Structures are given as C-alpha cells and as structure tokens.
XYZ file of C-alpha atoms in Angstrom:
355
model
C 128.332 202.225 125.862
C 128.283 199.817 128.660
C 127.837 200.433 132.461
C 126.364 199.312 135.772
C 123.156 201.217 136.647
C 121.168 200.751 139.749
C 117.589 201.832 139.461
C 116.332 200.948 142.992
C 115.723 197.347 142.294
C 119.105 195.715 141.533
C 122.196 196.740 139.652
C 122.368 195.681 136.092
C 124.814 195.733 133.301
C 123.334 197.937 130.474
C 124.912 198.827 126.932
C 122.737 202.045 126.205
C 124.447 204.716 128.228
C 125.404 207.942 126.738
C 127.683 210.526 128.248
C 128.060 214.305 127.192
C 131.091 215.946 125.878
C 133.448 217.521 128.698
C 132.884 221.150 129.314
C 135.301 223.799 130.803
C 137.469 222.310 133.672
C 136.280 218.734 132.775
C 137.999 215.535 131.737
C 136.582 212.646 129.741
C 138.106 209.505 130.624
C 137.989 205.973 129.104
C 137.807 203.705 132.050
C 139.990 200.748 131.973
C 139.501 199.305 135.231
C 137.423 199.898 138.481
C 137.523 198.116 141.921
C 134.497 196.937 143.417
C 134.065 198.492 147.008
C 131.538 197.804 149.799
C 130.539 201.559 149.301
C 129.127 200.633 145.981
C 127.137 197.792 147.600
C 126.018 200.205 150.326
C 124.110 202.414 147.665
C 122.450 199.090 146.598
C 121.293 198.170 150.320
C 120.414 201.683 151.313
C 123.093 202.300 153.767
C 124.349 205.214 151.582
C 121.157 206.986 150.465
C 121.506 208.312 146.821
C 119.237 209.592 144.058
C 118.330 207.038 141.352
C 118.885 205.958 138.670
C 122.696 206.021 139.234
C 125.843 204.616 137.598
C 127.873 202.865 140.142
C 131.533 202.762 140.769
C 133.921 205.315 142.358
C 137.466 203.555 142.377
C 138.762 203.783 138.824
C 141.728 204.368 136.565
C 141.869 204.931 132.764
C 143.176 206.955 129.898
C 142.106 210.476 129.150
C 140.022 210.719 125.961
C 139.319 214.614 125.795
C 139.647 217.601 127.908
C 137.463 220.720 128.439
C 138.570 224.183 128.142
C 141.231 225.255 130.798
C 142.606 221.864 131.670
C 146.256 221.925 131.393
C 147.571 219.236 133.707
C 146.466 216.276 131.612
C 145.983 215.580 127.864
C 144.315 212.854 125.708
C 146.520 209.781 126.058
C 147.613 210.256 129.654
C 146.785 207.791 132.216
C 144.979 208.898 135.291
C 143.784 207.593 138.507
C 140.268 209.099 139.444
C 139.453 210.580 142.780
C 135.816 211.000 144.122
C 136.648 214.693 145.355
C 135.031 217.127 143.027
C 136.424 219.919 145.331
C 136.025 223.418 144.238
C 139.592 224.685 145.105
C 138.489 227.929 145.997
C 136.473 227.632 149.543
C 138.202 227.944 152.786
C 138.534 224.234 153.399
C 140.258 223.842 149.956
C 142.551 226.850 150.614
C 143.509 224.989 153.970
C 144.510 221.865 152.167
C 141.368 219.917 153.256
C 139.659 219.089 150.203
C 137.699 216.272 151.801
C 135.750 218.818 153.621
C 134.848 221.006 150.793
C 130.882 221.148 150.739
C 130.921 221.236 146.969
C 132.371 217.713 146.942
C 129.793 216.440 149.272
C 126.127 215.647 148.548
C 125.937 217.353 144.998
C 125.374 214.481 142.562
C 125.649 215.579 138.817
C 123.828 213.938 135.905
C 126.334 213.600 132.982
C 124.925 210.448 131.850
C 121.541 209.707 129.972
C 119.901 206.431 129.097
C 116.911 206.426 126.673
C 117.008 210.223 126.798
C 116.700 210.379 130.621
C 119.389 211.795 132.798
C 121.120 209.215 135.146
C 123.075 210.335 138.231
C 126.897 210.036 138.728
C 128.018 208.256 142.150
C 130.547 209.959 144.148
C 131.304 212.266 141.402
C 132.823 209.359 139.530
C 130.924 206.444 138.238
C 133.863 204.178 137.261
C 131.621 201.228 136.371
C 131.093 202.954 132.840
C 133.208 202.637 129.738
C 133.552 206.369 129.876
C 132.980 208.802 132.677
C 133.313 212.670 133.170
C 135.220 214.140 136.116
C 136.377 217.647 137.240
C 140.065 218.206 136.240
C 140.887 218.138 139.962
C 139.760 214.484 140.107
C 142.080 213.302 137.261
C 145.470 212.428 138.758
C 148.049 211.668 136.238
C 150.160 208.570 136.769
C 153.168 207.027 135.333
C 152.123 204.587 132.440
C 154.350 201.868 134.192
C 151.641 201.483 136.672
C 149.185 198.897 135.513
C 145.634 200.314 135.318
C 144.020 197.554 137.099
C 146.199 198.266 140.131
C 146.028 202.181 139.633
C 142.280 201.881 139.959
C 142.541 200.993 143.649
C 144.316 204.023 144.510
C 141.092 206.021 143.951
C 139.547 204.674 147.168
C 140.907 201.785 149.049
C 144.667 202.906 148.997
C 143.919 206.690 149.588
C 141.407 206.029 152.281
C 143.448 203.345 154.172
C 146.979 204.641 153.848
C 145.868 208.172 154.044
C 144.025 207.324 157.526
C 147.250 206.393 158.833
C 149.643 208.986 157.397
C 147.300 212.019 157.272
C 144.620 211.627 160.052
C 146.108 209.473 162.711
C 149.656 210.469 161.957
C 151.043 207.354 163.142
C 154.688 207.489 164.335
C 157.633 205.149 164.151
C 157.405 202.730 166.994
C 153.686 203.154 167.545
C 151.281 200.029 167.908
C 148.160 199.777 165.841
C 145.190 197.620 165.672
C 143.164 197.160 162.492
C 139.668 195.638 162.697
C 138.708 194.373 159.324
C 141.243 193.025 156.855
C 139.381 193.766 153.667
C 140.336 196.310 151.060
C 140.489 199.333 153.402
C 142.088 197.391 156.245
C 144.620 195.962 154.090
C 145.779 199.464 153.150
C 145.530 200.799 156.728
C 147.962 197.784 157.541
C 150.432 198.857 154.885
C 150.054 202.418 155.824
C 151.056 201.414 159.386
C 153.978 199.611 157.902
C 155.135 202.664 155.886
C 154.819 204.669 158.831
C 157.066 202.517 161.049
C 154.611 201.097 163.514
C 156.350 198.152 165.254
C 153.428 196.230 166.695
C 150.530 195.841 164.006
C 147.700 193.538 165.034
C 144.898 192.769 162.426
C 141.537 191.164 163.537
C 139.268 189.555 161.096
C 136.419 186.815 161.141
C 137.851 185.215 158.093
C 141.055 183.133 158.860
C 141.938 183.028 155.232
C 142.843 186.729 155.315
C 145.651 185.995 157.736
C 148.210 185.669 154.875
C 147.247 188.774 153.026
C 147.102 190.620 156.470
C 150.725 189.694 157.399
C 151.895 190.353 153.773
C 150.679 193.900 153.978
C 152.242 194.613 157.325
C 150.429 192.918 160.288
C 152.877 191.460 162.818
C 149.866 189.663 164.540
C 146.606 188.214 163.469
C 143.789 187.419 165.568
C 140.940 185.223 164.091
C 137.657 186.605 165.441
C 135.839 183.327 164.251
C 137.544 181.103 166.714
C 138.577 183.474 169.539
C 135.704 183.934 172.029
C 137.296 187.104 173.576
C 139.019 189.262 170.921
C 139.843 192.093 173.402
C 141.701 189.595 175.580
C 143.573 188.144 172.680
C 144.609 191.713 171.613
C 145.514 192.548 175.222
C 147.840 189.470 175.441
C 149.831 191.068 172.524
C 149.438 194.757 173.841
C 148.787 194.490 177.677
C 148.435 198.309 178.260
C 146.385 198.691 175.125
C 146.892 200.226 171.538
C 148.095 203.545 170.328
C 145.898 203.706 167.313
C 142.799 201.500 166.617
C 141.161 201.556 163.208
C 137.589 200.190 162.816
C 137.181 199.181 159.106
C 133.995 197.293 159.295
C 131.315 199.688 160.339
C 129.496 198.001 163.180
C 128.816 199.609 166.501
C 129.936 196.835 168.761
C 133.492 196.837 166.793
C 133.614 200.509 167.358
C 133.019 200.209 171.154
C 135.670 197.360 171.147
C 138.049 199.700 169.432
C 137.660 202.344 171.979
C 137.907 199.992 174.878
C 141.307 198.731 173.776
C 143.009 202.076 173.639
C 146.069 202.919 175.651
C 146.594 206.286 177.196
C 146.619 208.921 174.652
C 145.379 206.530 172.033
C 142.995 207.218 169.215
C 140.339 205.392 167.476
C 139.978 206.051 163.898
C 136.471 205.171 162.315
C 136.596 203.970 158.725
C 133.769 201.559 158.239
C 130.513 203.197 157.030
C 127.620 202.260 159.284
C 123.911 202.965 158.457
C 123.042 206.640 158.910
C 121.042 206.240 162.194
C 123.349 203.452 163.825
C 124.379 204.841 167.291
C 127.694 203.505 169.093
C 128.355 204.023 172.758
C 131.360 204.416 174.710
C 132.445 205.177 178.520
C 133.229 208.941 178.788
C 135.067 208.241 181.974
C 137.470 206.140 180.207
C 138.594 209.009 177.760
C 140.051 211.350 180.348
C 143.601 209.885 179.644
C 143.903 211.939 176.475
C 141.994 209.422 174.301
C 140.218 210.334 171.082
C 137.684 209.138 168.603
C 138.280 210.384 165.098
C 136.135 210.379 162.033
C 138.055 210.157 158.810
C 136.729 210.910 155.263
C 138.629 209.501 152.282
C 141.931 209.302 154.254
C 141.936 213.108 154.926
C 143.819 213.156 151.412
C 144.812 215.672 148.980
C 144.696 213.329 145.868
C 146.653 215.442 143.575
C 149.591 215.078 146.056
C 148.773 211.777 147.850
C 147.929 209.535 144.697
C 151.072 210.579 142.847
C 152.887 209.794 145.922
C 151.495 206.372 146.177
C 152.164 205.646 142.476
C 155.782 206.688 143.187
C 155.949 204.390 146.216
C 154.672 201.526 144.116
C 157.233 201.914 141.531
C 159.790 201.906 144.205
C 158.448 198.603 145.596
C 157.508 200.199 148.868
C 153.540 200.111 148.270
C 151.713 197.060 147.306
C 149.054 197.489 144.620
C 149.058 194.354 142.358
C 148.738 192.256 145.509
C 145.483 193.769 146.273
C 143.811 192.702 143.111
C 142.379 189.359 143.857
C 140.468 188.844 140.756
C 139.436 190.782 137.548
C 136.028 190.325 135.971
C 134.885 191.702 132.691
C 132.007 194.208 133.322
C 129.380 191.667 132.301
C 130.410 189.267 135.022
C 129.599 192.153 137.648
C 127.079 189.814 139.462
C 129.868 187.396 140.127
C 132.049 190.016 141.372
C 129.557 191.081 143.931
C 128.980 187.493 145.093
C 132.677 187.190 145.601
C 133.168 190.324 147.446
C 129.974 189.451 149.779
C 131.417 185.938 150.227
C 134.699 187.274 151.540
C 136.825 185.692 148.726
C 138.527 188.698 147.503
C 140.492 191.634 148.923
C 139.601 193.593 145.753
C 137.758 192.459 142.670
C 138.390 194.722 139.806
C 135.897 195.172 137.050
C 137.360 195.749 133.340
C 136.154 197.280 130.220
C-alpha cells in the first residue's frame, strides 16, 4: 500500500508498505484524507525527535475496515476521525479525564508497519499518511457520515488543538479579549474557539497579510499585519490599551512567546501552542507576573477526543464550527512534495492529502 515514509534523509511516497491485522482493542482504518501539519515537518527537520524510519501523518479520517476483539463502539463501514492519543484509560490521569497526560500516550512509538520485511514506526500513534493505519479503539472517534472526510480529518489535530485550547485549557469566557499570534491551521481554530466562547475582542497577528480574510472569517475582529507593522505590541495596545485577557502563541518562536506574555492584562494568561525546538529558551520578567498572570502549556487542546471531536462534528453540522473553510487545497498522496511546498510557502491554511 502507499504511504509517506521518512527515513532520515527526506520524506518519500512509497507503495510497498504493509500493515498487520488488528489485535484486541485495535481498529484498522482505510484512510481517506489527512491534513498536513507543521508537526509532520518538525519530524523531518528534527524539531520533534523521532525514531526512524517512520510513516508520517497524524491528522486523519477514514472508514473502519476491521476491528479487533473487544471493540464495540465502531464497526466496519463506520466513518471515524482519528485522535493521536493512544491513552490507556486506566491510569490516574485518564481516570481524572486528562488523557493528554497519560504516560502511555506519550513517547511510546509502536511499529505496526513493515516495508521489505523491516518494521517501520508509527508517528503520533496515528500515521495518517498511509492508505491504512492501525489505531487503538480509543483513538477512533465515530462521526456522522454527513461530515466530509476531507474536513473531518482536520478535527484530529488542528481543530481539537486550537478550539480545545480555548474551551478546555484557557476557558475563555464571554466578553473576554483574545490575542492569537499566528493565523495558520492552529491559529484559525483558536480564533473560532474564541468566537464560540463569546470573546468580544479577538486580535489576530500574522506576518502574511493574505491571511487577514481567513482570520476575520474564523472570528478575528482585528488583524495586525506583522510584515508592515514595525511595533506589533504598540499596534495591539491601540486596540487593547490595558492588555489582553488571553494570548495564544501559535508559531513557536521565543520572541513571540515573550511578546505574548508582555501583552497580558491583569489576571491574563499566555497559552503556548507553537512547537519550539526542544532546547529553545524563552524569557519573561517575573516582576510583571505578580498581578495574577499565568503562562500555560497546552497539549492537544487539553482534550478528551471521544467527547470533544463528537461535539465538534455536531457543531459543524449545525453551522457553528467551520471545517470546510479550513481546507485550502487537496493533494493526491503522489503530490505530497507539492503539499509541503505550499505549506512552507504560507499558501494554505491546511492542505489535505487524499488516498
């Protein structure tokens, strides 16, 4: 079968992958579509260290092909969105409703694939850039068949991370102010999460002026073009003179983290979503934090995928959550290289690879 494999040199589309049958508690999914996210490219450039060779992709949706023993919530033919959380369901964190903190879901890559008889790793317990993938039952979230799979795929990372960061981690309240730095796939979902939460002033900042329209479509009330604005903090303070209640950094650059912290109002919080290199350090002024300000990390939108992704599918069907509008372009898997070039060139909110 076809898939995108990274062997340490460059990602390549191959057609000789094989995958084993599902075991107990596992689901075999025929992948229909998978979003290309910066996290996939972070494996390639080394920002996210990962064992090799590996099948890339982690934001997918498809149709259940087979299930292992003990799987009852999905059956062959069901449409599913795929979560990256292979949480165990039995540890203290899972029991508290915090599957993103499950230690069995972090840093334990499996090898369900083979190529030429040699095992190949699975990225983020998912590997959606393959015609078929194998996930734990908890990762397969049943969704209505009315949700297009090209749109549903994006719930698996960009939507659950961005919207979840607003609703689950920051818990933005009606009337709050929100600053979003970076209007890419994650940032656009933070914007629509802020809109859903009822924030009244929502400022998007990006160095690409062509993202202004999409930012406003998803919920921004203001857009600051960082490519032409010499002093972004001053421009934000023209809109919010006392600072912002919630600042979301979606790029992963130390200076933008500092900028987000510096722009907080009293009792404000900065939420870090952009992925930095493992050893990058960011600074802030501790004395400025004593007015009840906070800096928060956030993994995968602090989500509970079986609850949250089903909710997002329902909101989509009710016209309240934008999914189709996130899909800037689709690419057959054979055009993976073009999809990467468009992402790196800032041409797409989300490019979706199809099989």
